[in-house]
Amino acid sequence: MATNNSIGLKDSGLASYDGDGTFAGRTVTAGSSKLSVSNGDGISGDPTVDAVEANFTHDNIGGTLGIAKGGTGQTTATEAFDALAPTTTKGDVIVSNGSDNVRVAVGTNDQVLTADSSEASGVKWADAGGGGGLVYITSLTASNDATLDFENKFSSTYDNYLFVFNNILPATDGADLQIRMGTGAGPTYITSNDYWHAAVDGADAQTSYGRISDAVASSTNAHGVSGYMYLYDAYSSSVYKHYTSFSNYYYQFQANFKSRGGTCATTSTLTGLRFFFSSGNVTSGTIRLYGIVNS
Amino acid sequence: MVLYKQVNGERVQLSEEEEAATRAEWAANEQEAADNAWLEGRLSEYPQIGDQLDMLWHSMDAGEIPGKGFEWYDSIKAIKDKYPKPSK
């Protein structure tokens, strides 16, 4: 049977005094498997507390590891990357200066990143050299279609556009490749006699369409019309719409080349450009549309 | 045969109104082409303008038609004499 000793304790172990005249027996224990306690009651010697390193994992340690300790101080991938990145402003880029990753501040609108070994970072923002160039927008490939319509492809980004046509084959022998321009929502294609066009060998009559080629052979062996057409100021709302076309094709045992210029008497912004033959479907062929960079 | 238009890569069947208008236009264009076949035939087979003028000059030179001694005949002859055609 336990008996009280001289200071009133009846339990074995460490003595704890509450400051108010009472002692109690206590034992040191581990709060989790991350710690081990030996001789917790101190009876056989001094209690020892040790960390069980094997039980410490990155997932069961609270808090975050700061950059100074090799971490990021953050808890999400985006925040962690942001904490390490030197960038500060929209459009900034990170490049290597040969030893460190450093910030290159964003340039001004329309500049391009250019390699320059004299710069500390090895690159700089500069105006695009030479300017110009083509930007592919879209293409249409015919498959027995009455018309090929490019709609809502013009914008203020480009003043001028280039259509390149490959082997546009008519279903009807002797048909002419033609265009119409569309305006407004929809769009509505202009079918009134508002097109003037001329070839190098003379002016054509005023018509309800723009003419690209003359008669084209429908034989697949003739491979239709190939060529290109420039369209000017398509998005303008103040000038007539001009075009210039060059086309090669074959008809009745003759190779033909036709260069034409034309105008559609509308100042409205173009919202559509339609290719078609004077009779019959477009059997096959591809037309690609490019924007011509302003500069 | 049903007619389609291709809009931005999507095939769309023409409405009855659109198809009727398209077929009417095709028919009109085919009729116009037939009516002008004689003209297209001539234009496609006429010799080049330069060749036609050369024929006229040679006819003048041969005395088949008048023209010798006129400015146009003489100016052409002067160039021909300056660059004579080599004899084979």
Short mmCIF file of C-alpha atoms in Angstrom, two decimals:
data_model
loop_
_atom_site.label_atom_id
_atom_site.label_comp_id
_atom_site.label_asym_id
_atom_site.label_seq_id
_atom_site.Cartn_x
_atom_site.Cartn_y
_atom_site.Cartn_z
CA MET A 1 0.00 0.00 0.00
CA ALA A 2 1.35 3.43 -0.95
CA THR A 3 2.11 5.75 1.89
CA ASN A 4 2.74 9.47 1.98
CA ASN A 5 6.41 10.44 2.17
CA SER A 6 7.84 13.46 3.94
CA ILE A 7 6.55 15.97 1.36
CA GLY A 8 3.20 14.36 1.03
CA LEU A 9 3.70 12.47 -2.23
CA LYS A 10 2.18 9.08 -2.47
CA ASP A 11 2.92 8.50 -6.23
CA SER A 12 6.28 7.53 -7.73
CA GLY A 13 7.94 9.72 -10.34
CA LEU A 14 8.77 13.36 -10.74
CA ALA A 15 7.54 15.80 -8.13
CA SER A 16 5.55 18.79 -9.25
CA TYR A 17 4.85 21.59 -6.79
CA ASP A 18 1.83 23.76 -7.46
CA GLY A 19 3.19 26.72 -5.46
CA ASP A 20 0.37 26.43 -3.01
CA GLY A 21 1.78 23.80 -0.66
CA THR A 22 0.90 20.74 -2.66
CA PHE A 23 3.16 18.31 -4.51
CA ALA A 24 2.02 15.86 -7.18
CA GLY A 25 3.77 13.00 -8.97
CA ARG A 26 4.33 13.49 -12.72
CA THR A 27 5.76 11.48 -15.62
CA VAL A 28 7.23 12.81 -18.88
CA THR A 29 5.57 11.16 -21.89
CA ALA A 30 5.89 11.60 -25.66
CA GLY A 31 3.01 13.45 -27.27
CA SER A 32 3.51 11.71 -30.64
CA SER A 33 5.67 9.16 -32.36
CA LYS A 34 7.96 11.97 -33.42
CA LEU A 35 9.44 11.96 -29.89
CA SER A 36 10.78 9.19 -27.66
CA VAL A 37 11.04 9.40 -23.84
CA SER A 38 13.31 7.29 -21.71
CA ASN A 39 13.06 7.09 -17.93
CA GLY A 40 10.05 9.39 -17.99
CA ASP A 41 9.38 9.05 -14.28
CA GLY A 42 13.00 9.79 -13.41
CA ILE A 43 13.16 6.89 -10.96
CA SER A 44 16.04 5.12 -12.64
CA GLY A 45 17.86 8.28 -13.65
CA ASP A 46 17.40 11.50 -15.56
CA PRO A 47 14.51 11.47 -18.06
CA THR A 48 15.71 11.86 -21.65
CA VAL A 49 13.67 13.12 -24.56
CA ASP A 50 14.81 12.58 -28.13
CA ALA A 51 13.38 13.25 -31.59
CA VAL A 52 12.55 10.22 -33.69
CA GLU A 53 13.85 11.58 -37.00
CA ALA A 54 12.40 8.73 -39.01
CA ASN A 55 8.93 9.87 -38.02
CA PHE A 56 9.38 13.43 -39.22
CA THR A 57 8.09 13.95 -42.79
CA HIS A 58 7.56 17.09 -44.88
CA ASP A 59 3.83 16.49 -44.57
CA ASN A 60 3.65 16.35 -40.78
CA ILE A 61 5.77 19.39 -40.04
CA GLY A 62 3.76 22.57 -39.68
CA GLY A 63 4.61 25.96 -41.14
CA THR A 64 6.51 26.72 -44.35
CA LEU A 65 10.15 26.67 -45.26
CA GLY A 66 11.44 30.09 -46.14
CA ILE A 67 13.63 30.96 -49.11
CA ALA A 68 16.61 31.41 -46.79
CA LYS A 69 16.31 27.75 -45.86
CA GLY A 70 15.92 26.57 -49.44
CA GLY A 71 12.15 26.74 -49.63
CA THR A 72 9.70 29.27 -51.00
CA GLY A 73 7.72 30.20 -47.87
CA GLN A 74 4.52 29.43 -49.83
CA THR A 75 1.98 26.65 -49.92
CA THR A 76 0.82 26.59 -53.58
CA ALA A 77 2.72 26.07 -56.81
CA THR A 78 1.74 29.46 -58.23
CA GLU A 79 2.67 31.35 -55.07
CA ALA A 80 5.89 29.35 -54.73
CA PHE A 81 6.91 30.14 -58.32
CA ASP A 82 5.97 33.79 -57.85
CA ALA A 83 8.07 33.94 -54.69
CA LEU A 84 11.16 32.81 -56.59
CA ALA A 85 10.58 34.65 -59.88
CA PRO A 86 12.31 38.02 -60.37
CA THR A 87 9.49 39.33 -62.57
CA THR A 88 7.39 42.20 -61.26
CA THR A 89 5.41 43.61 -64.18
CA LYS A 90 3.02 42.25 -66.80
CA GLY A 91 5.03 41.15 -69.81
CA ASP A 92 8.34 40.75 -67.97
CA VAL A 93 10.36 37.70 -68.99
CA ILE A 94 12.99 35.63 -67.19
CA VAL A 95 16.27 34.91 -68.94
CA SER A 96 19.64 33.57 -67.91
CA ASN A 97 22.50 36.05 -67.77
CA GLY A 98 24.95 33.20 -67.85
CA SER A 99 24.94 32.54 -64.13
CA ASP A 100 21.55 33.59 -62.77
CA ASN A 101 17.99 33.84 -63.95
CA VAL A 102 17.17 37.53 -64.16
CA ARG A 103 14.27 39.78 -65.08
CA VAL A 104 14.03 41.55 -68.43
CA ALA A 105 11.38 44.23 -68.18
CA VAL A 106 8.63 44.22 -70.81
CA GLY A 107 9.22 46.39 -73.89
CA THR A 108 6.76 48.66 -75.60
CA ASN A 109 3.84 47.50 -77.77
CA ASP A 110 4.77 45.69 -81.00
CA GLN A 111 8.42 45.27 -80.02
CA VAL A 112 9.97 41.81 -80.28
CA LEU A 113 12.55 40.10 -78.09
CA THR A 114 15.91 40.21 -79.82
CA ALA A 115 19.17 38.45 -79.00
CA ASP A 116 21.97 40.92 -78.18
CA SER A 117 25.18 39.65 -76.62
CA SER A 118 26.15 43.18 -75.53
CA GLU A 119 23.21 43.22 -73.10
CA ALA A 120 23.81 41.88 -69.58
CA SER A 121 20.85 39.59 -70.00
CA GLY A 122 21.73 38.59 -73.56
CA VAL A 123 18.43 39.89 -74.96
CA LYS A 124 16.54 43.12 -75.40
CA TRP A 125 13.20 44.37 -76.66
CA ALA A 126 13.45 46.11 -80.01
CA ASP A 127 11.31 47.21 -82.92
CA ALA A 128 10.67 44.41 -85.39
CA GLY A 129 13.37 44.55 -88.05
CA GLY A 130 12.20 44.94 -91.61
CA GLY A 131 8.51 44.85 -90.81
CA GLY A 132 5.92 43.36 -93.12
CA GLY A 133 5.20 39.70 -93.44
CA LEU A 134 2.12 37.54 -93.75
CA VAL A 135 0.02 36.11 -90.98
CA TYR A 136 -2.06 33.06 -91.84
CA ILE A 137 -5.72 33.51 -90.91
CA THR A 138 -7.70 30.60 -92.32
CA SER A 139 -8.33 28.45 -95.37
CA LEU A 140 -11.24 26.84 -97.18
CA THR A 141 -11.09 23.62 -99.17
CA ALA A 142 -13.85 23.14 -101.71
CA SER A 143 -15.88 19.97 -101.94
CA ASN A 144 -18.61 20.54 -104.52
CA ASP A 145 -19.68 23.84 -102.97
CA ALA A 146 -21.62 26.54 -104.79
CA THR A 147 -19.59 29.20 -102.98
CA LEU A 148 -16.58 29.51 -100.70
CA ASP A 149 -17.28 32.22 -98.15
CA PHE A 150 -14.77 33.90 -95.85
CA GLU A 151 -16.90 35.67 -93.26
CA ASN A 152 -15.94 37.97 -90.39
CA LYS A 153 -12.23 37.46 -91.04
CA PHE A 154 -11.32 41.10 -91.65
CA SER A 155 -10.38 43.40 -88.79
CA SER A 156 -8.52 46.58 -88.00
CA THR A 157 -5.38 44.51 -87.45
CA TYR A 158 -4.56 44.54 -91.17
CA ASP A 159 -5.23 47.06 -93.92
CA ASN A 160 -4.65 44.53 -96.69
CA TYR A 161 -5.16 40.82 -97.23
CA LEU A 162 -3.84 38.12 -99.52
CA PHE A 163 -5.85 35.19 -100.84
CA VAL A 164 -3.84 32.36 -102.38
CA PHE A 165 -5.80 29.83 -104.42
CA ASN A 166 -4.57 26.42 -105.42
CA ASN A 167 -6.23 24.37 -108.18
CA ILE A 168 -9.73 25.79 -107.86
CA LEU A 169 -11.60 23.47 -110.19
CA PRO A 170 -15.01 24.27 -111.68
CA ALA A 171 -17.69 21.62 -112.14
CA THR A 172 -18.84 23.37 -115.32
CA ASP A 173 -16.41 23.57 -118.22
CA GLY A 174 -15.66 27.14 -119.26
CA ALA A 175 -16.86 28.82 -116.06
CA ASP A 176 -15.15 32.00 -114.80
CA LEU A 177 -13.83 32.33 -111.25
CA GLN A 178 -15.53 35.33 -109.64
CA ILE A 179 -15.87 37.09 -106.31
CA ARG A 180 -18.45 39.08 -104.43
CA MET A 181 -17.98 41.26 -101.40
CA GLY A 182 -20.23 41.16 -98.35
CA THR A 183 -21.13 43.86 -95.86
CA GLY A 184 -23.10 44.13 -92.67
CA ALA A 185 -24.26 41.41 -90.35
CA GLY A 186 -24.99 38.23 -92.16
CA PRO A 187 -23.18 39.36 -94.33
CA THR A 188 -25.15 40.57 -97.34
CA TYR A 189 -23.23 39.99 -100.58
CA ILE A 190 -23.38 42.81 -103.09
CA THR A 191 -25.11 41.59 -106.27
CA SER A 192 -25.80 44.93 -107.90
CA ASN A 193 -23.69 46.18 -110.81
CA ASP A 194 -21.17 47.82 -108.51
CA TYR A 195 -18.05 45.99 -109.63
CA TRP A 196 -15.64 47.48 -112.15
CA HIS A 197 -12.69 45.43 -113.26
CA ALA A 198 -10.05 45.50 -115.93
CA ALA A 199 -7.41 43.20 -117.29
CA VAL A 200 -4.16 44.28 -118.89
CA ASP A 201 -5.79 43.87 -122.30
CA GLY A 202 -8.68 46.19 -121.53
CA ALA A 203 -11.53 47.08 -119.24
CA ASP A 204 -14.38 44.71 -118.60
CA ALA A 205 -17.96 45.76 -118.38
CA GLN A 206 -19.48 46.89 -115.10
CA THR A 207 -20.90 43.75 -113.53
CA SER A 208 -22.55 42.27 -110.46
CA TYR A 209 -19.37 40.41 -109.53
CA GLY A 210 -15.62 40.79 -109.59
CA ARG A 211 -13.90 38.64 -112.17
CA ILE A 212 -10.71 36.72 -111.42
CA SER A 213 -10.28 34.37 -114.39
CA ASP A 214 -11.88 33.83 -117.75
CA ALA A 215 -13.10 30.40 -118.85
CA VAL A 216 -11.51 27.53 -116.93
CA ALA A 217 -11.42 23.88 -117.94
CA SER A 218 -13.33 21.52 -115.70
CA SER A 219 -11.14 18.53 -116.43
CA THR A 220 -9.29 17.32 -113.37
CA ASN A 221 -6.24 17.01 -115.61
CA ALA A 222 -6.31 20.79 -116.07
CA HIS A 223 -6.05 21.39 -112.30
CA GLY A 224 -8.28 24.46 -112.19
CA VAL A 225 -7.17 27.98 -111.28
CA SER A 226 -4.10 28.79 -109.22
CA GLY A 227 -3.05 32.28 -108.33
CA TYR A 228 -3.55 34.97 -105.75
CA MET A 229 -5.52 38.10 -105.02
CA TYR A 230 -4.76 41.15 -102.95
CA LEU A 231 -7.68 42.84 -101.23
CA TYR A 232 -7.11 46.40 -100.04
CA ASP A 233 -8.63 48.31 -97.11
CA ALA A 234 -11.12 45.54 -96.42
CA TYR A 235 -11.97 46.90 -92.99
CA SER A 236 -12.15 50.55 -94.02
CA SER A 237 -15.48 52.31 -93.80
CA SER A 238 -14.45 55.22 -96.01
CA VAL A 239 -13.00 53.98 -99.30
CA TYR A 240 -14.06 51.75 -102.19
CA LYS A 241 -12.70 48.23 -102.05
CA HIS A 242 -10.00 47.47 -104.60
CA TYR A 243 -8.48 44.15 -105.48
CA THR A 244 -5.72 42.89 -107.74
CA SER A 245 -5.61 39.30 -108.93
CA PHE A 246 -3.25 37.09 -110.86
CA SER A 247 -4.43 33.70 -112.05
CA ASN A 248 -3.14 30.84 -114.12
CA TYR A 249 -5.43 28.23 -115.65
CA TYR A 250 -6.04 26.09 -118.68
CA TYR A 251 -8.82 26.07 -121.24
CA GLN A 252 -9.28 24.55 -124.69
CA PHE A 253 -5.69 23.48 -125.22
CA GLN A 254 -4.28 26.81 -124.08
CA ALA A 255 -2.56 27.88 -120.93
CA ASN A 256 -3.88 31.23 -119.74
CA PHE A 257 -2.61 33.92 -117.42
CA LYS A 258 -4.84 36.77 -116.39
CA SER A 259 -4.00 39.77 -114.25
CA ARG A 260 -6.93 41.89 -113.23
CA GLY A 261 -7.67 44.85 -111.06
CA GLY A 262 -11.09 45.66 -109.80
CA THR A 263 -13.15 47.82 -107.55
CA CYS A 264 -16.36 47.30 -105.67
CA ALA A 265 -18.18 50.56 -105.15
CA THR A 266 -18.83 50.22 -101.47
CA THR A 267 -17.26 52.18 -98.65
CA SER A 268 -18.71 49.84 -96.05
CA THR A 269 -16.49 47.61 -93.97
CA LEU A 270 -16.28 44.19 -95.57
CA THR A 271 -17.57 41.31 -93.50
CA GLY A 272 -17.43 38.67 -96.22
CA LEU A 273 -15.59 37.67 -99.36
CA ARG A 274 -17.19 35.01 -101.59
CA PHE A 275 -15.47 32.96 -104.31
CA PHE A 276 -17.58 31.10 -106.87
CA PHE A 277 -17.76 30.15 -110.53
CA SER A 278 -20.05 31.76 -113.06
CA SER A 279 -21.78 28.42 -113.43
CA GLY A 280 -21.77 25.25 -111.36
CA ASN A 281 -20.09 24.21 -108.17
CA VAL A 282 -16.52 24.55 -107.07
CA THR A 283 -15.42 20.95 -107.32
CA SER A 284 -12.19 21.16 -105.37
CA GLY A 285 -9.24 23.34 -104.48
CA THR A 286 -8.03 25.37 -101.54
CA ILE A 287 -8.01 29.09 -100.82
CA ARG A 288 -5.83 30.41 -98.01
CA LEU A 289 -6.28 33.81 -96.41
CA TYR A 290 -3.39 35.83 -94.96
CA GLY A 291 -3.25 39.20 -93.27
CA ILE A 292 -0.50 41.50 -94.54
CA VAL A 293 1.25 43.04 -91.56
CA ASN A 294 1.09 46.84 -91.49
CA SER A 295 4.62 48.20 -91.25
CA MET B 1 -28.83 18.01 -106.56
CA VAL B 2 -28.80 20.01 -103.36
CA LEU B 3 -26.49 23.02 -103.33
CA TYR B 4 -24.22 24.03 -100.47
CA LYS B 5 -22.18 27.04 -99.58
CA GLN B 6 -19.09 26.68 -97.48
CA VAL B 7 -18.82 29.32 -94.79
CA ASN B 8 -15.61 29.40 -92.78
CA GLY B 9 -15.19 25.67 -93.35
CA GLU B 10 -18.75 24.67 -92.54
CA ARG B 11 -21.02 23.36 -95.31
CA VAL B 12 -24.43 24.99 -95.21
CA GLN B 13 -27.28 23.94 -97.47
CA LEU B 14 -28.61 26.83 -99.52
CA SER B 15 -32.10 27.95 -98.70
CA GLU B 16 -34.72 27.46 -101.39
CA GLU B 17 -34.50 31.14 -102.24
CA GLU B 18 -30.69 31.08 -102.40
CA GLU B 19 -30.65 27.94 -104.52
CA ALA B 20 -33.19 29.33 -106.95
CA ALA B 21 -31.19 32.55 -107.31
CA THR B 22 -27.94 30.63 -107.79
CA ARG B 23 -29.37 28.33 -110.42
CA ALA B 24 -30.96 31.26 -112.24
CA GLU B 25 -27.64 33.09 -112.29
CA TRP B 26 -25.80 30.02 -113.54
CA ALA B 27 -28.34 29.57 -116.32
CA ALA B 28 -28.08 33.21 -117.33
CA ASN B 29 -24.30 33.06 -117.37
CA GLU B 30 -24.32 29.88 -119.44
CA GLN B 31 -26.69 31.50 -121.93
CA GLU B 32 -24.50 34.58 -122.11
CA ALA B 33 -21.44 32.41 -122.69
CA ALA B 34 -23.24 30.53 -125.46
CA ASP B 35 -24.34 33.80 -127.07
CA ASN B 36 -20.77 35.10 -126.99
CA ALA B 37 -19.05 31.88 -128.02
CA TRP B 38 -18.25 33.31 -131.44
CA LEU B 39 -16.52 36.30 -129.87
CA GLU B 40 -14.60 34.24 -127.35
CA GLY B 41 -13.51 31.95 -130.16
CA ARG B 42 -12.22 34.81 -132.26
CA LEU B 43 -10.44 36.49 -129.38
CA SER B 44 -8.73 33.28 -128.38
CA GLU B 45 -7.46 32.60 -131.91
CA TYR B 46 -6.59 36.03 -133.30
CA PRO B 47 -2.83 36.41 -133.69
CA GLN B 48 -1.10 38.73 -131.25
CA ILE B 49 -1.49 42.40 -132.19
CA GLY B 50 2.20 42.67 -133.02
CA ASP B 51 1.97 39.74 -135.40
CA GLN B 52 -1.06 41.29 -137.11
CA LEU B 53 0.80 44.58 -137.61
CA ASP B 54 3.78 42.70 -139.01
CA MET B 55 1.49 41.04 -141.54
CA LEU B 56 0.24 44.45 -142.61
CA TRP B 57 3.77 45.81 -142.96
CA HIS B 58 4.85 42.88 -145.12
CA SER B 59 1.77 43.32 -147.31
CA MET B 60 2.74 46.97 -147.76
CA ASP B 61 6.33 45.98 -148.44
CA ALA B 62 5.16 43.50 -151.09
CA GLY B 63 2.96 46.16 -152.67
CA GLU B 64 -0.21 44.20 -151.92
CA ILE B 65 -1.68 47.21 -150.13
CA PRO B 66 -0.64 50.87 -150.19
CA GLY B 67 1.52 52.27 -147.42
CA LYS B 68 5.10 52.44 -148.65
CA GLY B 69 6.57 55.86 -148.08
CA PHE B 70 4.26 56.68 -145.20
CA GLU B 71 5.74 57.41 -141.79
CA TRP B 72 4.58 54.19 -140.11
CA TYR B 73 5.97 51.97 -142.91
CA ASP B 74 9.25 53.90 -143.06
CA SER B 75 9.80 53.89 -139.29
CA ILE B 76 9.36 50.12 -139.13
CA LYS B 77 11.59 49.61 -142.14
CA ALA B 78 14.32 51.74 -140.59
CA ILE B 79 14.35 49.47 -137.54
CA LYS B 80 14.32 46.33 -139.65
CA ASP B 81 17.26 47.66 -141.67
CA LYS B 82 19.13 48.56 -138.49
CA TYR B 83 18.75 45.00 -137.17
CA PRO B 84 18.68 42.81 -140.28
CA LYS B 85 17.42 39.27 -139.89
CA PRO B 86 20.35 36.88 -140.33
CA SER B 87 20.12 34.69 -143.39
CA LYS B 88 20.33 30.97 -142.58
#
